[in-house]
XYZ file of C-alpha atoms in Angstrom:
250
model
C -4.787 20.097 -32.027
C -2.879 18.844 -35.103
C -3.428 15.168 -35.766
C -1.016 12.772 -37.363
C -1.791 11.135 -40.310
C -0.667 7.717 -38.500
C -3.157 9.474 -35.311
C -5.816 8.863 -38.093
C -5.443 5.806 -39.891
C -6.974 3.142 -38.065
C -9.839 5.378 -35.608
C -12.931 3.605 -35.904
C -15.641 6.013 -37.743
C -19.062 6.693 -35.186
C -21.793 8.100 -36.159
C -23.381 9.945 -33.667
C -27.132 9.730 -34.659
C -27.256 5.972 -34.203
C -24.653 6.068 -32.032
C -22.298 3.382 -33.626
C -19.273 2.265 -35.156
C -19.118 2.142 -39.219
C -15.759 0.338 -39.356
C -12.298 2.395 -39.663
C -10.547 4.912 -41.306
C -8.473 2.801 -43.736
C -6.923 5.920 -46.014
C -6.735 9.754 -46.526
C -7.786 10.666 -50.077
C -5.222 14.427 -50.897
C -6.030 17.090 -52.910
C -3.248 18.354 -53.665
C -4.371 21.803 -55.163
C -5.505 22.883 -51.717
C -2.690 20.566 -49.792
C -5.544 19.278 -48.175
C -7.264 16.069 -47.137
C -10.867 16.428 -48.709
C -11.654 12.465 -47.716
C -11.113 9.822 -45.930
C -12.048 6.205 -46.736
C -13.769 3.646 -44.355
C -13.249 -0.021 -44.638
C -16.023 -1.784 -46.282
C -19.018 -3.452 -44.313
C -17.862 -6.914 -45.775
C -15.059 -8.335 -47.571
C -17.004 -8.276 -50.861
C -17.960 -4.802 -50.460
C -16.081 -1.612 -51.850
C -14.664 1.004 -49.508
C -16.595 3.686 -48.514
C -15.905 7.635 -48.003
C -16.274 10.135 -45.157
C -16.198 13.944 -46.814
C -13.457 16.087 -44.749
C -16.571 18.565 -44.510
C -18.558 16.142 -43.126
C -16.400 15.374 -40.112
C -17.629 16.707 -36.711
C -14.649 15.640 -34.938
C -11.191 13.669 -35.130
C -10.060 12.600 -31.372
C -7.901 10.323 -29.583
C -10.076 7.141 -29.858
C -12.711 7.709 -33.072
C -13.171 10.595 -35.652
C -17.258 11.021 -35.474
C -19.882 12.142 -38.131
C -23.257 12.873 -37.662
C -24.771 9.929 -39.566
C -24.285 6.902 -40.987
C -25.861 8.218 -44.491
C -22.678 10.331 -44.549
C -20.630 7.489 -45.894
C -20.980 6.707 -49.491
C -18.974 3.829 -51.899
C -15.817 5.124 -53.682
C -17.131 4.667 -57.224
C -20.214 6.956 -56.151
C -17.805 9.774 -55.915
C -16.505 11.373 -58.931
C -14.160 14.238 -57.456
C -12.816 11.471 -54.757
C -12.108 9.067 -57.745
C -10.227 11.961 -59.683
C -7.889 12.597 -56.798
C -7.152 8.722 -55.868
C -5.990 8.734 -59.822
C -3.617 11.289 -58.924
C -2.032 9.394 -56.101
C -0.920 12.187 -54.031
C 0.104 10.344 -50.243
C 2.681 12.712 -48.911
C 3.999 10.788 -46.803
C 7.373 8.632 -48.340
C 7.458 11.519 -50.971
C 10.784 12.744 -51.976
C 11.210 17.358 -51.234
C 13.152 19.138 -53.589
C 13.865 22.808 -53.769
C 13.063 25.069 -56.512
C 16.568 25.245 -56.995
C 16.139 21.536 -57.983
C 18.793 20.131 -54.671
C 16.918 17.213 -53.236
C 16.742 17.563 -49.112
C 14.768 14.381 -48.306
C 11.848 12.857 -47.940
C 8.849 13.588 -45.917
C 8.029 11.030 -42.982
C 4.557 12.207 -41.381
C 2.054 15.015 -42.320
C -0.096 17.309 -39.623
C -3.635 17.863 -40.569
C -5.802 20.349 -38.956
C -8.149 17.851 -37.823
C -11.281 21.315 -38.434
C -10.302 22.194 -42.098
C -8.158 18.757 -43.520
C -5.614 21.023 -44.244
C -2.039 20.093 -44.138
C -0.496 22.153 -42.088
C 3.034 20.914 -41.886
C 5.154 17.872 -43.127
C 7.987 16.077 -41.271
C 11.064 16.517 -42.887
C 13.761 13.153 -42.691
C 17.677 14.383 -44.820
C 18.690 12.666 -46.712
C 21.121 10.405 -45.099
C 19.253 10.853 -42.169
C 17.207 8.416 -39.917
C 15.652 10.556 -37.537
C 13.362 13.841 -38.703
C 15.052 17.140 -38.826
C 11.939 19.460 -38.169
C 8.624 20.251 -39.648
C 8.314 22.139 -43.221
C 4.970 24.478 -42.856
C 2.800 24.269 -45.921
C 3.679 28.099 -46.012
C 7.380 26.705 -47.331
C 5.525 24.326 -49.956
C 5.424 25.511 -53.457
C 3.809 22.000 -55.406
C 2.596 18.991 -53.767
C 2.867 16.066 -56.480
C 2.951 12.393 -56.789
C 6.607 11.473 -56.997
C 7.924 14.897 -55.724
C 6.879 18.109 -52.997
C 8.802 20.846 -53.775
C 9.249 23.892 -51.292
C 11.093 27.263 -50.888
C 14.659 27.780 -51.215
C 14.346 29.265 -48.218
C 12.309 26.420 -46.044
C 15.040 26.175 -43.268
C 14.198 29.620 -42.209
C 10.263 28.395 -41.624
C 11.196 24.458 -40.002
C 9.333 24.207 -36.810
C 10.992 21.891 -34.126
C 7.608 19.524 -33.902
C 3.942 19.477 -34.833
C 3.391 20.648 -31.151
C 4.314 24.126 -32.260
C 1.379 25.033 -34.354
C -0.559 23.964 -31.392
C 1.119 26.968 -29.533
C -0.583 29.852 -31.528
C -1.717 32.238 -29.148
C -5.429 31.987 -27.995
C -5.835 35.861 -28.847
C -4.738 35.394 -32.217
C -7.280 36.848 -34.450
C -9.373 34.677 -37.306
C -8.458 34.999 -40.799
C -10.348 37.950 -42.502
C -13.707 37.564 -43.471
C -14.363 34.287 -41.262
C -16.684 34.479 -38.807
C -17.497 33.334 -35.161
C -18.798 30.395 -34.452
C -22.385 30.889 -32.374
C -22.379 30.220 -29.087
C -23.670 26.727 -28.571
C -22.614 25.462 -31.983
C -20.350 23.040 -31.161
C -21.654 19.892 -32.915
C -20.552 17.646 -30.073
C -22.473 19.113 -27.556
C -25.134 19.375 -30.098
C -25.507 15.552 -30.577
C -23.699 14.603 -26.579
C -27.604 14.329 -25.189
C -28.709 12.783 -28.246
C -26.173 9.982 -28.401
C -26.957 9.107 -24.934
C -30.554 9.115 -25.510
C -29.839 6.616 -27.901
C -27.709 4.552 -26.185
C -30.104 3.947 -23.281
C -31.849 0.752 -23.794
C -29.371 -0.958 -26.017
C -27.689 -4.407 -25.485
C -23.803 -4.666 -24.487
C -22.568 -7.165 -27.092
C -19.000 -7.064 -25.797
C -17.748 -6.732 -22.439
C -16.387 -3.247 -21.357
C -13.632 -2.405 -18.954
C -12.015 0.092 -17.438
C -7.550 0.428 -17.822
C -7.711 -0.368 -14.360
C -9.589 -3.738 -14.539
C -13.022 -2.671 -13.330
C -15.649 -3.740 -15.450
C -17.874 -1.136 -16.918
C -20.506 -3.375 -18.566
C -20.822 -7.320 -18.934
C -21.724 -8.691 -22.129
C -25.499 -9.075 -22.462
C -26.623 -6.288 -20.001
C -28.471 -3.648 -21.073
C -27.064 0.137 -20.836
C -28.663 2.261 -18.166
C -27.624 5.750 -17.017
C -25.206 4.732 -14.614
C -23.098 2.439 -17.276
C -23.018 5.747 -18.938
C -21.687 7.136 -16.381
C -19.121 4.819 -15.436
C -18.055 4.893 -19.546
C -17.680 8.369 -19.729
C -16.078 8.404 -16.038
C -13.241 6.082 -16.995
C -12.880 7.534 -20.827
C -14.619 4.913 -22.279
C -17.646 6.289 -23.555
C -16.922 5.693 -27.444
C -15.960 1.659 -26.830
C -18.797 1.651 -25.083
C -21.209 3.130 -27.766
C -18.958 0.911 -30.389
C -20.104 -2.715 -28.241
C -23.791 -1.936 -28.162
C -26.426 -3.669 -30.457
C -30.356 -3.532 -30.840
């Protein structure tokens, strides 16, 4: 499912190895060449600290309440990163950035991106007229010719290729083949199952250091109790399983 930039921002990071949260996703680092996001950066552990950085490759998953990575090890400082320091000089954001044809008429400014949360790349970018409050449609990055700083400019032709909403690249038929030369995932290699018995493995044992509760008042796990199968259970029950794994301590 394509994710929102504004879906993104702000998801607490969780590793899956220990099990816990490593703060929240405080920017998307673009490279512009591949209209891609190849980072994204992680508040820092204290005020004093720098930023840190998740590699897009290194993401297992970007869902409704955390984008996960297998460990913690995965996050390294900004300045430790040559390639993400390169593209944060360019300044690419997207989003606010004024579209102009190749005809050189200026059409507006872009309002949102999509990212395919399994690649990073952009897939689409919500198109605001100028004049205009409200968005007019999704450009595909098919319609995109340059992605720059201060401008994005696309086909003459991009009103042919606007798409009514993100939702529509989400409605790709399930038969649709894979793009030559890629190849099937095994069976069984879905890195969320891989690490689902782990986590929980983990998690057993572990002190609640916040209390937990469910959207309909019922409470999941006091503060101070320790987590046990059935907590677990009730988490994951009442889709609460990450907050859960995000309040425990040693």
């Amino acid at each position: 499912m394509v994710k929102r930039s504004s879906d993104i921002l702000g998801l607490p990071v969780l590793s899956l190895s220990e099990a816990a949260g490593q703060g929240r996703v405080q920017g998307l680092v673009i490279n512009p060449h591949e209209g891609a996001v190849d980072f994204f950066v992680v508040e820092p552990q204290a005020w004093y600290q720098e930023p840190r950085l998740v590699a897009a490759g290194d993401v297992v998953g970007i869902g409704n309440d955390a984008l996960t990575i297998t460990s913690k090890s995965q996050l390294t400082p900004v300045s430790a990163s040559t390639a993400a320091l390169e593209l944060l000089e360019r300044d690419v954001r997207a989003v606010g950035t004024r579209l102009i044809t190749r005809a050189g008429t200026f059409i507006g400014t872009v309002s949102e991106i999509g990212i395919d949360p399994a690649t990073g790349k952009i897939v689409g970018y919500e198109w605001v007229p100028i004049g205009e409050e409200s968005p007019a449609g999704i450009i595909p990055a098919s319609a995109v010719v340059t992605l720059g700083k201060e401008l994005i400019v696309v086909t003459s032709d991009f009103r042919e290729k606007v798409l009514p909403s993100f939702e529509a690249f989400d409605q790709a038929p399930a038969s649709q083949a894979p793009a030559a030369g890629a190849a099937p995932p095994p069976p069984g290699s879905d890195p969320l199952e891989v690490f689902e018995a782990r986590q929980k493995q983990y998690l057993l044992g572990r002190k609640i250091v916040a209390r937990v509760v469910a959207d309909d008042g019922q409470v999941i796990a006091e503060e101070g109790d320790t987590v046990t199968q059935e907590i677990i259970d009730k988490a994951v029950a009442a889709d609460k399983y990450v907050e859960l794994a995000l309040n425990t301590g040693e």
